[in-house]
Amino acid sequence: MAIFTVKMRASQQGRHTSGAEKTVDESRLTKTVSALIRRAKEHELGQPDFINLKIEQQNPSQIVFLPALPVTDRRGNSIEETFRIMEEELEKLGVPQPKRQIERLKSLPPMRGAAVFDIACGERLDVPFDRGIRVTYMDEENAFSDGLMRKNPFREALVLSTKTAAAEGMVAELCISDDPNYLTGYIASAQNGYIRLSPMKQKGDSRGGRIFLFDSRKGRFEDAVRFLQEQPVLVTGMPERLFPTQDDCADVIRTNLESQKANGLHRRITVIDSPQKKKIRIGKKKLLLFSSNNYLDWAMNSTMRLKTAAAVLKWGCGSGGSRLTTGTQPPHARLEAALSRFFETDDALFFSTGYAANVGILSALGKTVDVIFSDESNHASIIDGCRLAKADTVVYRHNDPVDLERKIRGCSFRSGLIVSDGVFSMGGDIVRLPEILTLGKKYGLLTMIDEAHSFGVLGKTGRGTAEHFGLKENADLIMGTLSKAAGAEGGFVCGSAFLIDFLRNNARSFIFSTAPTPADTAAAAAALKRIQRHPERIRRLQRNMKLFEQALTDFGFDISVNSAVVPIPVGDEETALRASNRLRQLGFWIPAIRYPSVPRGKAILRAALTASHTEKELRAAAKALASVLIRE
Ligand code: WAQ
Ligand code: MG
């Protein structure tokens, strides 16, 4: 069968982003090419705007097969110690002036290839000096199965060093990776094999390089270069242990965590030592809570607690199974009936959480419709649902029906869905529902609104965005949660019979998750009943929104309050954290919200209101915000 070498080089605005080569037989050529394109596109240095693919047929009889160098690992306790090991290994090979050679390795400028030094006279052989010698036309024999083809530096370095060591006159190769997160290097030689050395540098250091130590008394440099640059080589007998060590994996994860810390994006959990009410205690410190989604302040409501406790006594703690098998009990059925009555739909489905609801609904619908149009500021649970969907996701500009319509018109599809938050969880602003519903009708798209922050908050009777706008019709799917305003737990979706039946049969977070507990279900039902019986509580929350807006204005802010979520823009992550800490000292719990909840560099303080806050408390919070933000 014919054998081909495929070379890929990718760049972005002229800057090299990734490169790789593979030598495979014809049967694997197409898959290899697509894997290389994927590799080019997924490189962390960025999306390439130029991908160069070169495919050359090889003459099989010209291919040289070389057994992989044997591999040993040597780990130093410090970078200095690792370099001493390298020095010792150079001595074993009889290389003159080992310290000098290591200095050469350390002081290399960034280059695409390797610098070659003649150990007979100490001179550098490759010219011009800025490029180095690039070893190419090499691969593992049978390298590519059908699987993943991410860069594995060890694999690739072993192939390269096996070929290099086979060049006439080559004595040793020294290498340090130029990847800032990869701290490993090696010394390789035909005589002593491939010796992995770690650590060779500090994390974050992008310096690295390769030098070849050549002996001009043992071979001709020109021949070696021709061999390294032109001779096709396949490496046989690659070691079993081609996979990373657990230390390597731990390094990757630790590095990620470190960079989150360095960028002010690391979070720690705060334990609140008192129940979910507006006045909380953290340790000994008493604080006024301005960050709870418990908007109607019912999490500690005594009627709800009694109903929940009664359900636990009657039905027990766990539900025992998923809803479709053994987990459905009368509380579940009653709650779903009550929800569909409340939203005047045929049917409803109850999930363990709002997150589970969105992921389940969107991944299920996205299995059958072609496209999902999603607001760019939608909640993470919607984004995750779209990611799991097979449908394409088209993201439109935040709350921008003009952009949405342009995108709809620019797409070709048979069926689709528009999904939006009702109240945006970070911006606190309200979806332009009338326009969304009109576009849904006009283009035959299903509509879905996530009422997580609007159910129990907006509309005269807490029915959310449609009621807020005084609309008779509503979205096809009304999704919401009982864990916020309602003070209980669990997500839901209401809609027409066929849609809910479809979701019951296809939403995987519903099917493959244990049913919500009887306690959660009873609490949710009790909360829904309270919402119906106590519209004055909702009006009180709405009054607090107006009072808070007025207070903010009085203290010098220009912020409109549209819902119980009030973002105070800050920008810089560290500044937001500092401001939040100072508010905490002043007795207010108003957390800083950072990436990934909001875009990088757009950190906010997110104040959340409850129906229980008094006018005095709202004004005190506005004043404290002004003292830490405006007077800074
Ligand atoms: N030929 C010659 N030199 C090259 C080539 C090549 N094909 N590719 C890279 N270099 C040079 C270039 O100067 C780079 O800056 C330097 O080598 C390092 O390249 O776990 O990842 O691709 O055992 O960063 C070694 C340890 C990993 C692997 C080496 O090299 C292990 C590595 P990198
Ligand atoms: Mg590299």
XYZ file of C-alpha atoms and ligand atoms in Angstrom:
666
model
C 0.000 0.000 0.000
C 1.197 3.505 -0.760
C 2.701 5.495 2.085
C 2.276 9.220 2.548
C 3.811 11.901 4.700
C 1.344 14.614 5.686
C 2.730 17.867 7.060
C 0.562 20.492 8.696
C 1.600 24.015 9.623
C -0.859 26.559 10.920
C -0.507 30.241 11.641
C -2.537 33.240 12.685
C -1.627 36.562 11.134
C 1.755 35.200 10.167
C 2.508 33.861 13.636
C 3.128 30.110 13.833
C 0.483 28.412 16.012
C 0.975 24.694 15.463
C 2.668 22.130 13.318
C 2.824 18.358 13.053
C 3.627 15.615 10.612
C 2.459 12.038 10.162
C 3.588 9.213 7.924
C 0.780 6.751 7.270
C -0.407 4.269 4.712
C -3.072 5.174 2.215
C -5.934 3.614 4.170
C -5.438 6.117 6.967
C -4.685 9.161 4.885
C -8.112 10.834 4.974
C -8.531 10.384 8.703
C -5.021 11.640 9.317
C -5.649 14.766 7.297
C -8.850 15.583 9.149
C -7.231 14.881 12.518
C -4.390 17.254 11.633
C -6.841 19.958 10.618
C -8.633 19.505 13.911
C -5.343 19.717 15.733
C -4.501 22.939 13.919
C -7.867 24.450 14.779
C -7.887 23.442 18.414
C -4.456 24.730 19.326
C -4.358 26.857 22.447
C -2.319 29.557 20.692
C -5.448 30.399 18.718
C -7.584 29.800 15.659
C -5.385 29.694 12.581
C -6.209 31.853 9.575
C -3.820 29.825 7.453
C -3.368 26.069 7.399
C -0.745 24.611 5.116
C -1.117 20.906 4.355
C 1.486 19.059 2.334
C 0.912 15.458 1.310
C 3.823 13.551 -0.245
C 3.976 9.967 -1.348
C 6.974 8.001 -0.100
C 8.790 5.164 -1.756
C 8.313 2.311 0.754
C 11.675 0.765 -0.049
C 13.404 4.029 0.872
C 11.943 4.173 4.381
C 14.379 3.448 7.191
C 12.976 1.654 10.225
C 14.653 2.438 13.532
C 13.963 0.923 16.962
C 12.966 3.575 19.544
C 15.700 4.610 21.961
C 15.266 3.010 25.383
C 13.750 5.470 27.878
C 14.749 6.178 31.469
C 13.424 8.844 33.817
C 15.519 11.000 36.101
C 13.869 13.564 38.318
C 15.816 16.251 40.172
C 14.686 17.767 43.448
C 15.325 21.173 41.961
C 16.049 22.658 38.558
C 19.743 22.976 39.495
C 19.869 19.334 40.436
C 18.280 18.290 37.133
C 20.958 20.230 35.279
C 23.630 18.481 37.355
C 22.127 15.169 36.221
C 22.314 16.352 32.621
C 25.959 17.288 33.180
C 26.705 13.874 34.657
C 25.098 12.205 31.642
C 27.197 14.332 29.291
C 30.310 13.225 31.179
C 29.294 9.573 30.778
C 29.200 10.159 27.026
C 32.686 11.682 27.105
C 31.443 15.061 25.850
C 34.064 17.745 26.535
C 33.121 20.787 28.641
C 29.661 19.607 29.747
C 28.942 22.859 31.629
C 29.648 24.848 28.498
C 27.233 22.703 26.452
C 24.487 23.229 29.010
C 25.115 26.985 28.932
C 24.638 26.831 25.169
C 21.293 25.071 25.603
C 20.120 27.592 28.188
C 21.085 30.631 26.153
C 19.426 29.680 22.855
C 17.200 32.319 21.291
C 13.743 31.167 20.127
C 14.266 29.040 17.009
C 12.225 26.637 14.926
C 15.042 24.080 14.754
C 18.050 22.848 16.683
C 21.508 24.436 16.998
C 24.358 22.067 16.125
C 27.769 22.262 17.821
C 30.902 20.407 16.800
C 32.487 18.905 19.925
C 35.759 18.426 18.063
C 36.382 22.161 17.798
C 33.503 23.795 19.717
C 32.160 25.603 16.665
C 28.525 26.008 15.717
C 27.864 24.236 12.438
C 24.377 25.194 11.287
C 24.087 28.416 9.326
C 22.307 30.771 9.319
C 22.076 30.781 13.122
C 18.480 31.959 13.434
C 16.733 28.877 12.080
C 18.596 25.782 13.185
C 18.331 22.323 11.694
C 14.798 20.925 11.556
C 14.417 17.189 11.744
C 11.503 16.000 9.594
C 10.073 12.955 7.781
C 9.682 10.805 10.839
C 6.864 9.133 12.689
C 6.017 6.111 14.742
C 5.262 3.023 12.756
C 1.453 2.511 12.759
C 1.136 5.736 14.677
C -2.389 6.641 13.940
C -5.341 4.582 14.962
C -8.724 6.230 14.617
C -8.401 8.090 17.874
C -7.457 11.420 19.243
C -4.352 13.082 17.912
C -3.430 15.766 20.403
C 0.188 16.710 20.852
C 2.038 14.347 23.147
C 5.465 15.933 23.620
C 7.042 12.749 24.929
C 5.949 10.651 21.958
C 7.042 13.236 19.458
C 10.364 13.904 21.190
C 11.182 10.195 21.344
C 10.596 9.853 17.600
C 12.710 12.927 16.876
C 15.543 11.888 19.175
C 15.568 8.325 17.809
C 16.085 9.668 14.313
C 18.623 12.266 15.441
C 20.682 9.739 17.398
C 20.945 7.596 14.243
C 22.735 10.307 12.234
C 26.406 9.515 11.572
C 28.605 11.544 13.921
C 25.803 12.505 16.323
C 26.980 12.216 19.940
C 24.102 13.646 21.975
C 21.008 15.793 21.887
C 19.913 18.153 24.666
C 16.373 19.482 24.827
C 14.112 21.645 26.968
C 10.488 22.044 25.906
C 9.467 25.573 24.981
C 5.963 25.008 26.329
C 5.538 27.237 29.409
C 3.541 24.492 31.137
C 5.813 21.604 30.245
C 8.844 21.418 32.493
C 10.443 18.294 31.056
C 13.498 17.955 28.858
C 15.925 15.201 27.991
C 19.348 14.128 26.908
C 19.404 11.517 24.156
C 22.151 9.496 22.510
C 22.566 6.265 20.578
C 24.873 5.119 23.378
C 22.715 5.717 26.482
C 19.217 6.170 25.094
C 16.581 8.753 25.936
C 16.890 10.102 29.458
C 13.898 12.191 30.513
C 14.828 14.993 32.862
C 12.442 16.944 35.037
C 12.047 19.703 36.141
C 14.160 21.765 33.763
C 12.522 25.155 34.304
C 9.999 27.197 36.249
C 6.343 27.073 35.329
C 5.394 29.841 32.918
C 8.866 30.018 31.363
C 8.490 29.765 27.598
C 12.200 29.454 26.902
C 13.313 26.129 25.552
C 15.333 24.672 22.744
C 17.404 21.887 21.337
C 21.084 21.447 20.668
C 22.741 18.626 18.773
C 26.312 17.765 19.810
C 28.093 16.467 16.746
C 31.607 15.054 16.321
C 33.071 16.038 12.923
C 35.742 13.366 13.332
C 33.044 10.674 13.195
C 30.802 11.868 10.399
C 30.237 14.543 7.784
C 27.918 17.329 8.889
C 26.374 17.649 5.392
C 25.435 13.947 5.415
C 23.928 14.225 8.867
C 21.838 17.232 7.820
C 20.612 15.436 4.719
C 19.647 12.433 6.824
C 17.855 14.574 9.430
C 15.994 16.727 6.924
C 15.199 14.293 4.135
C 15.396 10.634 5.061
C 11.949 9.150 5.863
C 12.147 7.257 9.140
C 9.588 5.154 10.950
C 10.293 4.339 14.580
C 9.424 0.830 15.692
C 8.919 -0.650 19.133
C 7.714 2.500 20.842
C 7.615 1.809 24.586
C 4.413 0.691 26.256
C 4.542 3.708 28.514
C 3.701 6.301 25.876
C 1.154 7.825 28.136
C 1.677 10.665 30.556
C 2.473 9.945 34.183
C 0.065 10.923 36.920
C 2.546 13.676 37.776
C 2.055 15.076 34.257
C -1.727 15.110 34.679
C -1.475 16.672 38.111
C 0.812 19.349 36.639
C -1.711 20.255 33.959
C -4.479 20.645 36.508
C -2.356 22.458 39.063
C -1.123 24.934 36.452
C -4.691 25.743 35.542
C -5.604 26.354 39.171
C -2.512 28.518 39.684
C -3.427 30.701 36.739
C -6.967 31.132 38.081
C -5.400 32.332 41.316
C -3.024 34.668 39.508
C -5.928 36.214 37.564
C -8.142 36.846 40.573
C -10.551 34.143 39.423
C -10.077 31.654 42.201
C -13.046 31.113 44.497
C -13.471 29.836 47.960
C -16.719 28.796 49.539
C -18.038 30.909 52.374
C -20.003 29.102 55.027
C -22.975 31.090 56.259
C -23.543 30.114 59.849
C -27.221 31.016 59.995
C -30.344 30.117 58.010
C -31.177 31.751 54.701
C -32.705 35.053 55.869
C -31.857 38.657 55.208
C -29.780 38.885 58.403
C -27.018 36.330 58.412
C -24.016 35.465 60.497
C -20.601 34.399 59.215
C -18.546 33.334 62.199
C -19.176 36.130 64.687
C -19.856 38.760 62.050
C -23.479 39.758 61.499
C -24.292 40.853 57.972
C -27.224 42.095 55.973
C -27.634 39.663 53.091
C -27.915 41.294 49.666
C -27.052 38.340 47.508
C -29.681 35.700 47.991
C -32.015 34.420 45.299
C -34.500 33.856 48.107
C -36.336 36.918 46.769
C -39.614 36.436 48.598
C -37.728 35.376 51.717
C -39.612 32.147 52.184
C -36.749 29.708 52.623
C -37.387 29.885 56.380
C -41.139 30.340 56.119
C -42.783 28.340 58.887
C -45.746 27.042 56.883
C -43.423 25.791 54.178
C -41.137 24.194 56.704
C -44.050 22.408 58.354
C -45.342 21.107 55.018
C -41.848 19.934 54.123
C -41.393 18.235 57.472
C -44.791 16.548 57.119
C -43.778 15.217 53.702
C -40.575 13.796 55.132
C -42.520 12.089 57.938
C -45.045 10.667 55.517
C -42.935 9.853 52.447
C -39.411 9.549 53.814
C -36.097 11.047 52.801
C -35.099 9.628 49.439
C -37.313 9.094 46.432
C -35.690 5.780 45.606
C -35.365 5.980 41.860
C -35.637 8.011 38.729
C -38.993 9.499 37.847
C -39.607 7.003 35.032
C -38.881 3.953 37.151
C -39.838 3.978 40.816
C -39.271 7.570 41.896
C -42.656 9.190 41.192
C -44.937 9.621 44.177
C -48.165 11.616 44.691
C -46.247 14.800 45.684
C -44.507 14.828 42.280
C -47.720 14.312 40.342
C -49.579 16.945 42.390
C -46.832 19.513 41.971
C -46.707 19.086 38.206
C -50.475 19.434 37.971
C -50.332 22.603 40.083
C -47.543 24.086 37.957
C -49.395 23.534 34.688
C -52.558 25.046 36.193
C -50.562 28.060 37.370
C -49.082 28.743 33.940
C -52.250 27.632 32.125
C -50.482 24.996 30.057
C -51.399 21.378 29.332
C -48.636 19.824 31.329
C -45.454 20.345 33.338
C -42.290 18.499 34.281
C -40.349 18.868 37.531
C -36.541 18.463 37.664
C -34.109 18.371 40.609
C -32.679 21.787 39.763
C -33.056 24.554 37.237
C -29.665 23.627 35.831
C -30.796 20.054 35.261
C -33.984 21.325 33.625
C -32.195 23.529 31.086
C -29.543 20.984 30.236
C -32.198 18.292 29.838
C -34.681 20.373 27.828
C -32.184 21.858 25.391
C -30.184 18.714 24.791
C -33.415 16.798 24.139
C -35.015 19.370 21.836
C -31.652 19.934 20.199
C -31.673 16.287 19.199
C -34.547 16.855 16.809
C -34.588 20.514 15.788
C -31.861 21.866 13.481
C -30.933 25.076 15.216
C -31.114 26.832 18.588
C -30.961 30.639 18.665
C -29.565 31.642 22.047
C -29.005 35.071 23.632
C -25.306 35.688 24.288
C -26.034 36.487 27.942
C -28.054 33.355 28.657
C -27.324 31.443 31.824
C -24.600 28.770 31.875
C -27.224 26.019 32.139
C -28.688 27.108 28.787
C -25.229 27.285 27.241
C -24.417 23.814 28.533
C -27.718 22.466 27.215
C -26.913 23.911 23.786
C -23.460 22.348 23.909
C -24.984 18.948 24.492
C -27.491 19.438 21.689
C -26.852 18.065 18.230
C -28.514 21.145 16.740
C -26.313 24.065 15.752
C -26.345 26.925 18.218
C -26.533 30.432 16.823
C -25.761 33.057 19.446
C -27.404 36.440 18.950
C -26.495 39.765 20.502
C -27.814 40.352 23.952
C -31.543 41.138 23.944
C -31.287 42.329 20.353
C -34.277 41.221 18.216
C -32.816 42.962 15.152
C -29.654 40.882 15.347
C -31.742 37.793 16.107
C -33.907 38.315 13.025
C -30.856 38.918 10.842
C -29.340 35.668 12.082
C -32.573 33.731 11.599
C -32.821 34.992 8.032
C -29.193 34.098 7.405
C -29.724 30.457 8.365
C -31.190 27.575 6.471
C -33.132 25.121 8.638
C -36.336 23.138 8.886
C -37.042 23.521 12.597
C -35.622 25.521 15.432
C -35.961 27.161 18.808
C -35.300 30.569 20.345
C -34.203 30.468 23.967
C -33.677 33.367 26.336
C -33.480 34.151 30.009
C -36.558 36.037 31.202
C -34.521 38.115 33.596
C -30.820 37.874 32.832
C -29.068 36.390 35.824
C -26.135 38.791 35.863
C -27.547 41.893 34.148
C -30.925 41.821 35.907
C -32.532 43.157 32.709
C -35.724 41.774 31.176
C -36.021 39.888 27.897
C -37.783 41.739 25.065
C -40.468 39.122 25.100
C -43.017 40.670 22.709
C -40.415 40.861 19.952
C -39.134 37.359 20.654
C -42.646 35.905 20.468
C -43.319 37.807 17.253
C -40.134 36.466 15.685
C -41.040 32.975 16.841
C -44.402 33.252 15.056
C -43.001 34.914 11.962
C -40.308 32.289 11.384
C -42.073 29.248 12.798
C -39.665 28.811 15.689
C -40.465 27.418 19.107
C -39.768 29.824 21.955
C -38.459 29.055 25.423
C -38.064 31.503 28.277
C -36.135 30.763 31.454
C -38.136 32.440 34.217
C -35.661 31.533 36.973
C -35.304 35.153 38.099
C -38.768 36.338 37.047
C -41.161 33.688 38.386
C -42.429 35.097 41.707
C -40.737 38.395 40.920
C -42.302 39.972 37.845
C -45.953 40.446 36.936
C -48.798 41.330 39.264
C -49.183 37.750 40.393
C -45.588 36.611 39.903
C -46.230 34.755 36.654
C -43.094 36.224 35.149
C -42.209 38.064 31.982
C -45.400 37.510 29.942
C -47.486 38.941 32.757
C -44.999 41.764 33.189
C -45.589 42.799 29.579
C -49.336 42.206 29.864
C -49.268 39.617 27.096
C -52.005 37.051 26.631
C -49.755 34.571 24.910
C -46.601 33.121 26.331
C -43.527 31.226 25.162
C -44.048 27.631 24.044
C -41.888 26.469 26.911
C -41.929 28.275 30.233
C -39.015 27.088 32.249
C -38.387 28.168 35.803
C -37.139 27.221 39.191
C -38.607 26.925 42.653
C -35.190 27.467 44.229
C -35.125 31.244 43.948
C -38.110 33.507 44.705
C -40.116 30.525 45.904
C -37.527 29.636 48.544
C -37.617 25.898 47.826
C -35.750 23.702 45.371
C -36.110 22.282 41.876
C -36.555 23.312 38.247
C -39.617 22.951 36.039
C -40.910 23.371 32.545
C -44.500 23.990 31.443
C -45.862 23.639 27.933
C -48.239 21.861 25.650
C -48.919 18.154 26.088
C -46.785 16.895 23.209
C -43.765 18.997 24.187
C -43.838 17.863 27.792
C -44.398 14.273 26.738
C -41.407 14.546 24.435
C -39.264 15.948 27.252
C -40.455 13.298 29.695
C -39.215 10.720 27.219
C -36.022 12.423 26.087
C -34.607 14.829 28.682
C -31.699 12.840 30.017
C -31.272 14.850 33.206
C -34.880 13.862 33.967
C -34.590 10.241 32.903
C -31.228 9.377 34.405
C -31.428 11.314 37.647
C -33.026 10.240 40.879
C -36.356 11.997 41.361
C -36.389 15.077 43.597
C -36.989 14.071 47.199
C -40.477 14.145 48.700
C -39.237 17.005 50.896
C -38.095 19.125 47.941
C -41.276 18.372 46.081
C -43.518 19.259 49.005
C -41.571 22.452 49.667
C -41.953 23.409 46.018
C -45.699 22.765 46.100
C -46.089 24.749 49.311
C -44.145 27.631 47.769
C -46.287 27.644 44.649
C -49.399 27.798 46.798
C -47.943 30.716 48.765
C -47.178 32.622 45.590
C -50.856 32.289 44.642
C -52.116 33.253 48.083
C -49.737 36.119 48.799
C -49.473 38.436 45.811
C -48.854 41.260 48.302
C -45.465 39.711 48.996
C -44.580 40.033 45.312
C -45.773 43.637 45.277
C -43.598 44.296 48.288
C -40.571 42.938 46.432
C -41.452 45.115 43.447
C -41.770 48.137 45.736
C -38.271 47.368 47.055
C -36.895 47.451 43.518
C -38.226 51.002 43.135
C -36.954 52.035 46.563
C -33.502 50.659 45.844
C -33.314 52.397 42.487
C -34.229 55.671 44.175
C -31.633 55.095 46.917
C -28.922 54.342 44.356
C -29.812 57.519 42.470
C -29.722 59.549 45.680
C -26.224 58.263 46.434
C -24.875 59.134 43.031
C -25.344 55.989 40.940
C -26.991 55.867 37.538
C -28.439 52.382 37.655
C -31.918 51.256 36.721
C -33.417 48.430 38.720
C -35.523 46.111 36.578
C -35.716 43.034 38.744
C -34.468 41.710 42.065
C -31.005 41.348 40.516
C -29.059 44.595 40.560
C -25.605 44.576 39.006
C -23.273 47.360 40.077
C -20.606 47.604 37.355
C -16.982 47.583 38.522
C -14.771 46.103 35.777
C -11.499 44.925 37.201
C -11.706 41.605 39.087
C -9.401 42.612 41.939
C -11.179 45.929 42.466
C -14.517 44.161 42.642
C -13.161 41.728 45.204
C -11.711 44.531 47.309
C -14.973 46.473 47.199
C -16.923 43.402 48.228
C -14.577 42.790 51.153
C -14.950 46.360 52.345
C -18.722 46.089 52.149
C -18.437 43.007 54.251
C -16.540 44.969 56.892
C -19.346 47.522 56.769
C -21.891 44.756 57.434
C -23.223 44.073 53.913
C -22.877 40.856 51.970
C -22.755 41.883 48.306
C -20.501 39.509 46.392
C -18.191 40.257 43.492
C -19.133 38.314 40.357
C -16.276 37.492 38.026
C -15.494 35.513 34.918
C -16.850 33.005 33.893
C -20.192 34.282 35.261
C -19.563 37.584 33.456
C -16.998 38.387 30.726
C -13.372 38.964 31.747
C -12.700 42.529 32.847
C -16.422 43.126 33.434
C -16.656 42.137 37.077
C -19.667 43.419 38.975
C -21.003 43.623 42.471
C -24.296 41.795 42.291
C -26.872 43.003 44.763
C -30.025 40.958 45.146
C -33.139 42.258 46.836
C -35.711 40.456 48.917
C -39.231 41.351 49.901
C -38.072 41.588 53.512
C -35.545 44.369 53.124
C -36.795 47.589 54.707
C -36.433 50.997 53.143
C -33.839 51.850 55.779
C -31.784 48.766 54.916
C -31.996 49.457 51.196
C -30.756 52.999 51.706
C -27.973 51.843 54.003
C -26.809 49.384 51.339
C -26.840 52.064 48.625
C -24.873 54.369 50.897
C -22.304 51.673 51.652
C -21.942 50.904 47.945
C -21.315 54.575 47.251
C -18.735 54.766 50.021
C -16.670 51.902 48.605
C -17.133 52.594 44.897
C -17.713 56.254 44.266
C -15.397 57.702 46.860
C -12.584 55.337 45.924
N 13.797 19.705 14.661
C 14.737 20.337 15.366
N 14.463 21.109 16.398
C 13.194 21.274 16.741
C 12.132 20.646 16.056
C 12.485 19.831 14.953
N 11.568 19.190 14.239
N 10.977 20.992 16.632
C 11.283 21.803 17.647
N 12.622 22.004 17.713
C 13.352 22.827 18.658
C 12.869 24.263 18.685
O 13.985 25.094 18.912
C 11.964 24.296 19.889
O 11.958 25.573 20.492
C 12.605 23.289 20.808
O 13.144 22.310 19.948
C 11.638 22.664 21.740
O 10.568 22.146 20.992
O 8.169 14.208 28.207
O 8.137 19.661 23.512
O 8.370 21.144 20.607
O 9.995 13.213 27.564
O 8.825 22.460 22.764
C 10.771 17.109 25.706
C 10.335 16.206 26.829
C 9.661 17.799 24.984
C 9.334 15.192 26.397
C 10.248 18.567 23.865
O 9.953 20.271 22.336
C 9.146 14.131 27.460
C 9.323 19.529 23.241
P 9.328 21.523 21.681
Mg 6.853 23.533 21.709
